[in-house]
């Protein structure tokens, strides 16, 4: 099963919003965590964790449960944004 287009679009918009907020707070993040080597991983995990909640909620509102394939597709969506987040911390 393929993730419904409206759910995929909603999740991607949420991820993009979180990335733009990260970019806004980037100077603060770099000052607060100057000695952390994995800030990019932490930020990525926070963004994707938030997006996962949105993903599951979107299915719930349709009275459906995501399948294993839906979660696999979610992982593919999330992975598309990994490099963009990494670039903030290079």
PDB file of N, CA and C in Angstrom:
ATOM      1  N   UNK A   1       0.841  -1.184   0.000  1.00  0.00           N
ATOM      2  CA  UNK A   1       0.000   0.000   0.000  1.00  0.00           C
ATOM      3  C   UNK A   1       0.886   1.247   0.000  1.00  0.00           C
ATOM      4  N   UNK A   2       0.484   2.214  -0.734  1.00  0.00           N
ATOM      5  CA  UNK A   2       1.210   3.479  -0.812  1.00  0.00           C
ATOM      6  C   UNK A   2       0.556   4.458   0.148  1.00  0.00           C
ATOM      7  N   UNK A   3       1.379   5.265   0.802  1.00  0.00           N
ATOM      8  CA  UNK A   3       0.840   6.293   1.695  1.00  0.00           C
ATOM      9  C   UNK A   3      -0.078   7.197   0.875  1.00  0.00           C
ATOM     10  N   UNK A   4      -1.272   7.483   1.375  1.00  0.00           N
ATOM     11  CA  UNK A   4      -2.152   8.411   0.657  1.00  0.00           C
ATOM     12  C   UNK A   4      -1.457   9.751   0.433  1.00  0.00           C
ATOM     13  N   UNK A   5      -1.703  10.336  -0.728  1.00  0.00           N
ATOM     14  CA  UNK A   5      -1.027  11.583  -1.106  1.00  0.00           C
ATOM     15  C   UNK A   5      -1.231  12.694  -0.087  1.00  0.00           C
ATOM     16  N   UNK A   6      -2.444  12.811   0.466  1.00  0.00           N
ATOM     17  CA  UNK A   6      -2.692  13.899   1.409  1.00  0.00           C
ATOM     18  C   UNK A   6      -1.883  13.718   2.689  1.00  0.00           C
ATOM     19  N   UNK A   7      -1.709  12.485   3.135  1.00  0.00           N
ATOM     20  CA  UNK A   7      -0.899  12.243   4.335  1.00  0.00           C
ATOM     21  C   UNK A   7       0.570  12.514   4.039  1.00  0.00           C
ATOM     22  N   UNK A   8       1.048  12.029   2.904  1.00  0.00           N
ATOM     23  CA  UNK A   8       2.453  12.276   2.533  1.00  0.00           C
ATOM     24  C   UNK A   8       2.722  13.775   2.436  1.00  0.00           C
ATOM     25  N   UNK A   9       1.824  14.502   1.805  1.00  0.00           N
ATOM     26  CA  UNK A   9       1.996  15.947   1.656  1.00  0.00           C
ATOM     27  C   UNK A   9       2.004  16.645   3.031  1.00  0.00           C
ATOM     28  N   UNK A  10       1.110  16.243   3.921  1.00  0.00           N
ATOM     29  CA  UNK A  10       1.034  16.843   5.252  1.00  0.00           C
ATOM     30  C   UNK A  10       2.316  16.584   6.033  1.00  0.00           C
ATOM     31  N   UNK A  11       2.824  15.353   5.963  1.00  0.00           N
ATOM     32  CA  UNK A  11       4.054  14.994   6.672  1.00  0.00           C
ATOM     33  C   UNK A  11       5.235  15.787   6.115  1.00  0.00           C
ATOM     34  N   UNK A  12       5.324  15.861   4.794  1.00  0.00           N
ATOM     35  CA  UNK A  12       6.444  16.594   4.197  1.00  0.00           C
ATOM     36  C   UNK A  12       6.384  18.082   4.544  1.00  0.00           C
ATOM     37  N   UNK A  13       5.200  18.665   4.554  1.00  0.00           N
ATOM     38  CA  UNK A  13       5.083  20.078   4.943  1.00  0.00           C
ATOM     39  C   UNK A  13       5.527  20.270   6.391  1.00  0.00           C
ATOM     40  N   UNK A  14       5.183  19.322   7.243  1.00  0.00           N
ATOM     41  CA  UNK A  14       5.589  19.406   8.646  1.00  0.00           C
ATOM     42  C   UNK A  14       7.116  19.328   8.772  1.00  0.00           C
ATOM     43  N   UNK A  15       7.733  18.400   8.061  1.00  0.00           N
ATOM     44  CA  UNK A  15       9.194  18.265   8.103  1.00  0.00           C
ATOM     45  C   UNK A  15       9.848  19.559   7.603  1.00  0.00           C
ATOM     46  N   UNK A  16       9.352  20.106   6.506  1.00  0.00           N
ATOM     47  CA  UNK A  16       9.927  21.340   5.958  1.00  0.00           C
ATOM     48  C   UNK A  16       9.772  22.506   6.934  1.00  0.00           C
ATOM     49  N   UNK A  17       8.623  22.572   7.624  1.00  0.00           N
ATOM     50  CA  UNK A  17       8.432  23.609   8.630  1.00  0.00           C
ATOM     51  C   UNK A  17       9.451  23.461   9.753  1.00  0.00           C
ATOM     52  N   UNK A  18       9.643  22.238  10.225  1.00  0.00           N
ATOM     53  CA  UNK A  18      10.606  21.991  11.304  1.00  0.00           C
ATOM     54  C   UNK A  18      12.030  22.335  10.854  1.00  0.00           C
ATOM     55  N   UNK A  19      12.363  22.037   9.613  1.00  0.00           N
ATOM     56  CA  UNK A  19      13.696  22.375   9.091  1.00  0.00           C
ATOM     57  C   UNK A  19      13.864  23.891   9.029  1.00  0.00           C
ATOM     58  N   UNK A  20      12.839  24.598   8.579  1.00  0.00           N
ATOM     59  CA  UNK A  20      12.967  26.063   8.515  1.00  0.00           C
ATOM     60  C   UNK A  20      13.092  26.657   9.911  1.00  0.00           C
ATOM     61  N   UNK A  21      12.407  26.075  10.883  1.00  0.00           N
ATOM     62  CA  UNK A  21      12.557  26.538  12.262  1.00  0.00           C
ATOM     63  C   UNK A  21      13.964  26.239  12.783  1.00  0.00           C
ATOM     64  N   UNK A  22      14.511  25.104  12.411  1.00  0.00           N
ATOM     65  CA  UNK A  22      15.881  24.766  12.805  1.00  0.00           C
ATOM     66  C   UNK A  22      16.851  25.791  12.243  1.00  0.00           C
ATOM     67  N   UNK A  23      16.640  26.166  10.994  1.00  0.00           N
ATOM     68  CA  UNK A  23      17.521  27.153  10.369  1.00  0.00           C
ATOM     69  C   UNK A  23      17.440  28.491  11.118  1.00  0.00           C
ATOM     70  N   UNK A  24      16.258  28.857  11.560  1.00  0.00           N
ATOM     71  CA  UNK A  24      16.080  30.097  12.312  1.00  0.00           C
ATOM     72  C   UNK A  24      16.821  30.051  13.641  1.00  0.00           C
ATOM     73  N   UNK A  25      16.751  28.909  14.311  1.00  0.00           N
ATOM     74  CA  UNK A  25      17.368  28.765  15.640  1.00  0.00           C
ATOM     75  C   UNK A  25      18.822  28.291  15.583  1.00  0.00           C
ATOM     76  N   UNK A  26      19.368  28.112  14.413  1.00  0.00           N
ATOM     77  CA  UNK A  26      20.714  27.569  14.260  1.00  0.00           C
ATOM     78  C   UNK A  26      21.778  28.336  15.048  1.00  0.00           C
ATOM     79  N   UNK A  27      21.810  29.662  15.020  1.00  0.00           N
ATOM     80  CA  UNK A  27      22.836  30.357  15.824  1.00  0.00           C
ATOM     81  C   UNK A  27      22.721  30.018  17.311  1.00  0.00           C
ATOM     82  N   UNK A  28      21.513  29.954  17.813  1.00  0.00           N
ATOM     83  CA  UNK A  28      21.287  29.597  19.214  1.00  0.00           C
ATOM     84  C   UNK A  28      21.745  28.165  19.486  1.00  0.00           C
ATOM     85  N   UNK A  29      21.390  27.235  18.609  1.00  0.00           N
ATOM     86  CA  UNK A  29      21.756  25.816  18.787  1.00  0.00           C
ATOM     87  C   UNK A  29      23.273  25.661  18.856  1.00  0.00           C
ATOM     88  N   UNK A  30      23.976  26.358  17.972  1.00  0.00           N
ATOM     89  CA  UNK A  30      25.436  26.239  17.943  1.00  0.00           C
ATOM     90  C   UNK A  30      26.088  26.827  19.191  1.00  0.00           C
ATOM     91  N   UNK A  31      25.485  27.856  19.766  1.00  0.00           N
ATOM     92  CA  UNK A  31      26.026  28.452  20.994  1.00  0.00           C
ATOM     93  C   UNK A  31      25.747  27.560  22.196  1.00  0.00           C
ATOM     94  N   UNK A  32      24.542  27.022  22.265  1.00  0.00           N
ATOM     95  CA  UNK A  32      24.148  26.227  23.424  1.00  0.00           C
ATOM     96  C   UNK A  32      24.859  24.873  23.460  1.00  0.00           C
ATOM     97  N   UNK A  33      25.139  24.292  22.293  1.00  0.00           N
ATOM     98  CA  UNK A  33      25.757  22.961  22.236  1.00  0.00           C
ATOM     99  C   UNK A  33      27.098  22.996  21.513  1.00  0.00           C
ATOM    100  N   UNK A  34      28.059  23.810  21.989  1.00  0.00           N
ATOM    101  CA  UNK A  34      29.314  23.965  21.247  1.00  0.00           C
ATOM    102  C   UNK A  34      30.199  22.720  21.239  1.00  0.00           C
ATOM    103  N   UNK A  35      30.051  21.839  22.200  1.00  0.00           N
ATOM    104  CA  UNK A  35      30.954  20.694  22.289  1.00  0.00           C
ATOM    105  C   UNK A  35      30.299  19.395  21.830  1.00  0.00           C
ATOM    106  N   UNK A  36      29.086  19.472  21.379  1.00  0.00           N
ATOM    107  CA  UNK A  36      28.379  18.265  20.939  1.00  0.00           C
ATOM    108  C   UNK A  36      28.792  17.905  19.518  1.00  0.00           C
ATOM    109  N   UNK A  37      29.137  16.646  19.318  1.00  0.00           N
ATOM    110  CA  UNK A  37      29.545  16.180  17.992  1.00  0.00           C
ATOM    111  C   UNK A  37      28.367  15.688  17.155  1.00  0.00           C
ATOM    112  N   UNK A  38      27.241  15.423  17.795  1.00  0.00           N
ATOM    113  CA  UNK A  38      26.116  14.858  17.073  1.00  0.00           C
ATOM    114  C   UNK A  38      24.868  15.727  17.147  1.00  0.00           C
ATOM    115  N   UNK A  39      25.025  17.017  17.058  1.00  0.00           N
ATOM    116  CA  UNK A  39      23.869  17.894  17.095  1.00  0.00           C
ATOM    117  C   UNK A  39      22.991  17.635  15.871  1.00  0.00           C
ATOM    118  N   UNK A  40      23.594  17.389  14.725  1.00  0.00           N
ATOM    119  CA  UNK A  40      22.814  17.103  13.516  1.00  0.00           C
ATOM    120  C   UNK A  40      21.952  15.870  13.718  1.00  0.00           C
ATOM    121  N   UNK A  41      22.507  14.824  14.321  1.00  0.00           N
ATOM    122  CA  UNK A  41      21.719  13.616  14.593  1.00  0.00           C
ATOM    123  C   UNK A  41      20.573  13.915  15.547  1.00  0.00           C
ATOM    124  N   UNK A  42      20.851  14.688  16.569  1.00  0.00           N
ATOM    125  CA  UNK A  42      19.814  15.028  17.547  1.00  0.00           C
ATOM    126  C   UNK A  42      18.687  15.819  16.900  1.00  0.00           C
ATOM    127  N   UNK A  43      19.047  16.814  16.105  1.00  0.00           N
ATOM    128  CA  UNK A  43      18.038  17.635  15.439  1.00  0.00           C
ATOM    129  C   UNK A  43      17.227  16.782  14.466  1.00  0.00           C
ATOM    130  N   UNK A  44      17.908  15.945  13.699  1.00  0.00           N
ATOM    131  CA  UNK A  44      17.215  15.055  12.763  1.00  0.00           C
ATOM    132  C   UNK A  44      16.236  14.154  13.511  1.00  0.00           C
ATOM    133  N   UNK A  45      16.675  13.570  14.605  1.00  0.00           N
ATOM    134  CA  UNK A  45      15.810  12.679  15.374  1.00  0.00           C
ATOM    135  C   UNK A  45      14.607  13.419  15.949  1.00  0.00           C
ATOM    136  N   UNK A  46      14.797  14.643  16.415  1.00  0.00           N
ATOM    137  CA  UNK A  46      13.674  15.437  16.928  1.00  0.00           C
ATOM    138  C   UNK A  46      12.664  15.750  15.828  1.00  0.00           C
ATOM    139  N   UNK A  47      13.169  16.158  14.678  1.00  0.00           N
ATOM    140  CA  UNK A  47      12.281  16.505  13.561  1.00  0.00           C
ATOM    141  C   UNK A  47      11.515  15.278  13.082  1.00  0.00           C
ATOM    142  N   UNK A  48      12.210  14.171  12.895  1.00  0.00           N
ATOM    143  CA  UNK A  48      11.557  12.972  12.382  1.00  0.00           C
ATOM    144  C   UNK A  48      10.636  12.359  13.435  1.00  0.00           C
ATOM    145  N   UNK A  49      11.003  12.453  14.696  1.00  0.00           N
ATOM    146  CA  UNK A  49      10.107  11.985  15.750  1.00  0.00           C
ATOM    147  C   UNK A  49       8.805  12.773  15.752  1.00  0.00           C
ATOM    148  N   UNK A  50       8.905  14.068  15.577  1.00  0.00           N
ATOM    149  CA  UNK A  50       7.715  14.907  15.494  1.00  0.00           C
ATOM    150  C   UNK A  50       6.894  14.553  14.251  1.00  0.00           C
ATOM    151  N   UNK A  51       7.578  14.354  13.129  1.00  0.00           N
ATOM    152  CA  UNK A  51       6.888  13.995  11.882  1.00  0.00           C
ATOM    153  C   UNK A  51       6.215  12.622  11.998  1.00  0.00           C
ATOM    154  N   UNK A  52       6.828  11.710  12.722  1.00  0.00           N
ATOM    155  CA  UNK A  52       6.227  10.393  12.918  1.00  0.00           C
ATOM    156  C   UNK A  52       4.898  10.513  13.665  1.00  0.00           C
ATOM    157  N   UNK A  53       4.866  11.367  14.654  1.00  0.00           N
ATOM    158  CA  UNK A  53       3.625  11.603  15.389  1.00  0.00           C
ATOM    159  C   UNK A  53       2.550  12.156  14.458  1.00  0.00           C
ATOM    160  N   UNK A  54       2.915  13.094  13.613  1.00  0.00           N
ATOM    161  CA  UNK A  54       1.988  13.665  12.638  1.00  0.00           C
ATOM    162  C   UNK A  54       1.508  12.572  11.681  1.00  0.00           C
ATOM    163  N   UNK A  55       2.422  11.736  11.232  1.00  0.00           N
ATOM    164  CA  UNK A  55       2.125  10.640  10.313  1.00  0.00           C
ATOM    165  C   UNK A  55       1.065   9.706  10.910  1.00  0.00           C
ATOM    166  N   UNK A  56       1.285   9.255  12.111  1.00  0.00           N
ATOM    167  CA  UNK A  56       0.350   8.337  12.770  1.00  0.00           C
ATOM    168  C   UNK A  56      -0.991   9.039  13.028  1.00  0.00           C
ATOM    169  N   UNK A  57      -0.961  10.295  13.451  1.00  0.00           N
ATOM    170  CA  UNK A  57      -2.193  11.040  13.698  1.00  0.00           C
ATOM    171  C   UNK A  57      -3.028  11.198  12.435  1.00  0.00           C
ATOM    172  N   UNK A  58      -2.370  11.402  11.301  1.00  0.00           N
ATOM    173  CA  UNK A  58      -3.103  11.541  10.046  1.00  0.00           C
ATOM    174  C   UNK A  58      -3.850  10.252   9.698  1.00  0.00           C
ATOM    175  N   UNK A  59      -3.221   9.118   9.925  1.00  0.00           N
ATOM    176  CA  UNK A  59      -3.899   7.844   9.696  1.00  0.00           C
ATOM    177  C   UNK A  59      -5.051   7.674  10.683  1.00  0.00           C
ATOM    178  N   UNK A  60      -4.818   8.027  11.927  1.00  0.00           N
ATOM    179  CA  UNK A  60      -5.824   7.871  12.971  1.00  0.00           C
ATOM    180  C   UNK A  60      -7.075   8.689  12.645  1.00  0.00           C
ATOM    181  N   UNK A  61      -6.873   9.885  12.130  1.00  0.00           N
ATOM    182  CA  UNK A  61      -8.019  10.726  11.775  1.00  0.00           C
ATOM    183  C   UNK A  61      -8.862  10.090  10.674  1.00  0.00           C
ATOM    184  N   UNK A  62      -8.259   9.224   9.875  1.00  0.00           N
ATOM    185  CA  UNK A  62      -8.995   8.517   8.825  1.00  0.00           C
ATOM    186  C   UNK A  62      -9.496   7.158   9.304  1.00  0.00           C
ATOM    187  N   UNK A  63      -9.320   6.905  10.610  1.00  0.00           N
ATOM    188  CA  UNK A  63      -9.737   5.636  11.201  1.00  0.00           C
ATOM    189  C   UNK A  63      -9.028   4.449  10.543  1.00  0.00           C
ATOM    190  N   UNK A  64      -7.754   4.634  10.237  1.00  0.00           N
ATOM    191  CA  UNK A  64      -6.930   3.589   9.627  1.00  0.00           C
ATOM    192  C   UNK A  64      -5.677   3.401  10.458  1.00  0.00           C
ATOM    193  N   UNK A  65      -5.031   2.284  10.239  1.00  0.00           N
ATOM    194  CA  UNK A  65      -3.737   2.023  10.856  1.00  0.00           C
ATOM    195  C   UNK A  65      -2.686   1.936   9.768  1.00  0.00           C
ATOM    196  N   UNK A  66      -1.532   2.586   9.959  1.00  0.00           N
ATOM    197  CA  UNK A  66      -0.473   2.447   8.953  1.00  0.00           C
ATOM    198  C   UNK A  66       0.057   1.015   8.937  1.00  0.00           C
ATOM    199  N   UNK A  67       0.380   0.540   7.760  1.00  0.00           N
ATOM    200  CA  UNK A  67       0.939  -0.800   7.600  1.00  0.00           C
ATOM    201  C   UNK A  67       2.452  -0.743   7.714  1.00  0.00           C
ATOM    202  N   UNK A  68       3.075  -1.892   7.707  1.00  0.00           N
ATOM    203  CA  UNK A  68       4.541  -1.960   7.704  1.00  0.00           C
ATOM    204  C   UNK A  68       5.083  -1.225   6.476  1.00  0.00           C
ATOM    205  N   UNK A  69       4.423  -1.409   5.342  1.00  0.00           N
ATOM    206  CA  UNK A  69       4.864  -0.724   4.121  1.00  0.00           C
ATOM    207  C   UNK A  69       4.736   0.791   4.257  1.00  0.00           C
ATOM    208  N   UNK A  70       3.673   1.248   4.930  1.00  0.00           N
ATOM    209  CA  UNK A  70       3.509   2.687   5.147  1.00  0.00           C
ATOM    210  C   UNK A  70       4.654   3.238   5.992  1.00  0.00           C
ATOM    211  N   UNK A  71       5.040   2.500   7.026  1.00  0.00           N
ATOM    212  CA  UNK A  71       6.166   2.938   7.858  1.00  0.00           C
ATOM    213  C   UNK A  71       7.465   2.924   7.055  1.00  0.00           C
ATOM    214  N   UNK A  72       7.627   1.948   6.177  1.00  0.00           N
ATOM    215  CA  UNK A  72       8.808   1.899   5.308  1.00  0.00           C
ATOM    216  C   UNK A  72       8.839   3.125   4.406  1.00  0.00           C
ATOM    217  N   UNK A  73       7.683   3.463   3.839  1.00  0.00           N
ATOM    218  CA  UNK A  73       7.606   4.651   2.988  1.00  0.00           C
ATOM    219  C   UNK A  73       7.862   5.923   3.788  1.00  0.00           C
ATOM    220  N   UNK A  74       7.393   5.967   5.036  1.00  0.00           N
ATOM    221  CA  UNK A  74       7.678   7.117   5.902  1.00  0.00           C
ATOM    222  C   UNK A  74       9.189   7.265   6.077  1.00  0.00           C
ATOM    223  N   UNK A  75       9.866   6.147   6.289  1.00  0.00           N
ATOM    224  CA  UNK A  75      11.328   6.177   6.428  1.00  0.00           C
ATOM    225  C   UNK A  75      12.000   6.749   5.197  1.00  0.00           C
ATOM    226  N   UNK A  76      11.469   6.435   4.024  1.00  0.00           N
ATOM    227  CA  UNK A  76      12.026   6.969   2.773  1.00  0.00           C
ATOM    228  C   UNK A  76      11.804   8.473   2.678  1.00  0.00           C
ATOM    229  N   UNK A  77      10.627   8.921   3.110  1.00  0.00           N
ATOM    230  CA  UNK A  77      10.349  10.364   3.120  1.00  0.00           C
ATOM    231  C   UNK A  77      11.332  11.060   4.063  1.00  0.00           C
ATOM    232  N   UNK A  78      11.486  10.524   5.261  1.00  0.00           N
ATOM    233  CA  UNK A  78      12.363  11.131   6.264  1.00  0.00           C
ATOM    234  C   UNK A  78      13.806  11.196   5.779  1.00  0.00           C
ATOM    235  N   UNK A  79      14.261  10.149   5.141  1.00  0.00           N
ATOM    236  CA  UNK A  79      15.652  10.084   4.689  1.00  0.00           C
ATOM    237  C   UNK A  79      15.980  11.164   3.659  1.00  0.00           C
ATOM    238  N   UNK A  80      14.971  11.603   2.903  1.00  0.00           N
ATOM    239  CA  UNK A  80      15.203  12.646   1.900  1.00  0.00           C
ATOM    240  C   UNK A  80      15.718  13.938   2.520  1.00  0.00           C
ATOM    241  N   UNK A  81      15.446  14.155   3.800  1.00  0.00           N
ATOM    242  CA  UNK A  81      15.796  15.414   4.461  1.00  0.00           C
ATOM    243  C   UNK A  81      17.052  15.320   5.316  1.00  0.00           C
ATOM    244  N   UNK A  82      17.645  14.147   5.393  1.00  0.00           N
ATOM    245  CA  UNK A  82      18.821  13.921   6.247  1.00  0.00           C
ATOM    246  C   UNK A  82      19.984  14.834   5.876  1.00  0.00           C
ATOM    247  N   UNK A  83      20.340  14.871   4.606  1.00  0.00           N
ATOM    248  CA  UNK A  83      21.481  15.686   4.172  1.00  0.00           C
ATOM    249  C   UNK A  83      21.250  17.172   4.397  1.00  0.00           C
ATOM    250  N   UNK A  84      20.012  17.610   4.216  1.00  0.00           N
ATOM    251  CA  UNK A  84      19.699  19.027   4.407  1.00  0.00           C
ATOM    252  C   UNK A  84      19.955  19.437   5.872  1.00  0.00           C
ATOM    253  N   UNK A  85      19.603  18.579   6.790  1.00  0.00           N
ATOM    254  CA  UNK A  85      19.837  18.873   8.206  1.00  0.00           C
ATOM    255  C   UNK A  85      21.323  18.797   8.524  1.00  0.00           C
ATOM    256  N   UNK A  86      22.017  17.806   7.971  1.00  0.00           N
ATOM    257  CA  UNK A  86      23.467  17.692   8.184  1.00  0.00           C
ATOM    258  C   UNK A  86      24.202  18.952   7.755  1.00  0.00           C
ATOM    259  N   UNK A  87      23.769  19.561   6.647  1.00  0.00           N
ATOM    260  CA  UNK A  87      24.449  20.741   6.107  1.00  0.00           C
ATOM    261  C   UNK A  87      24.436  21.923   7.070  1.00  0.00           C
ATOM    262  N   UNK A  88      23.432  21.990   7.943  1.00  0.00           N
ATOM    263  CA  UNK A  88      23.376  23.077   8.916  1.00  0.00           C
ATOM    264  C   UNK A  88      24.560  23.063   9.870  1.00  0.00           C
ATOM    265  N   UNK A  89      25.142  21.894  10.084  1.00  0.00           N
ATOM    266  CA  UNK A  89      26.159  21.747  11.121  1.00  0.00           C
ATOM    267  C   UNK A  89      27.547  21.485  10.551  1.00  0.00           C
ATOM    268  N   UNK A  90      27.762  21.815   9.310  1.00  0.00           N
ATOM    269  CA  UNK A  90      29.092  21.631   8.699  1.00  0.00           C
ATOM    270  C   UNK A  90      29.798  22.935   8.565  1.00  0.00           C
TER     271      UNK A  90
END
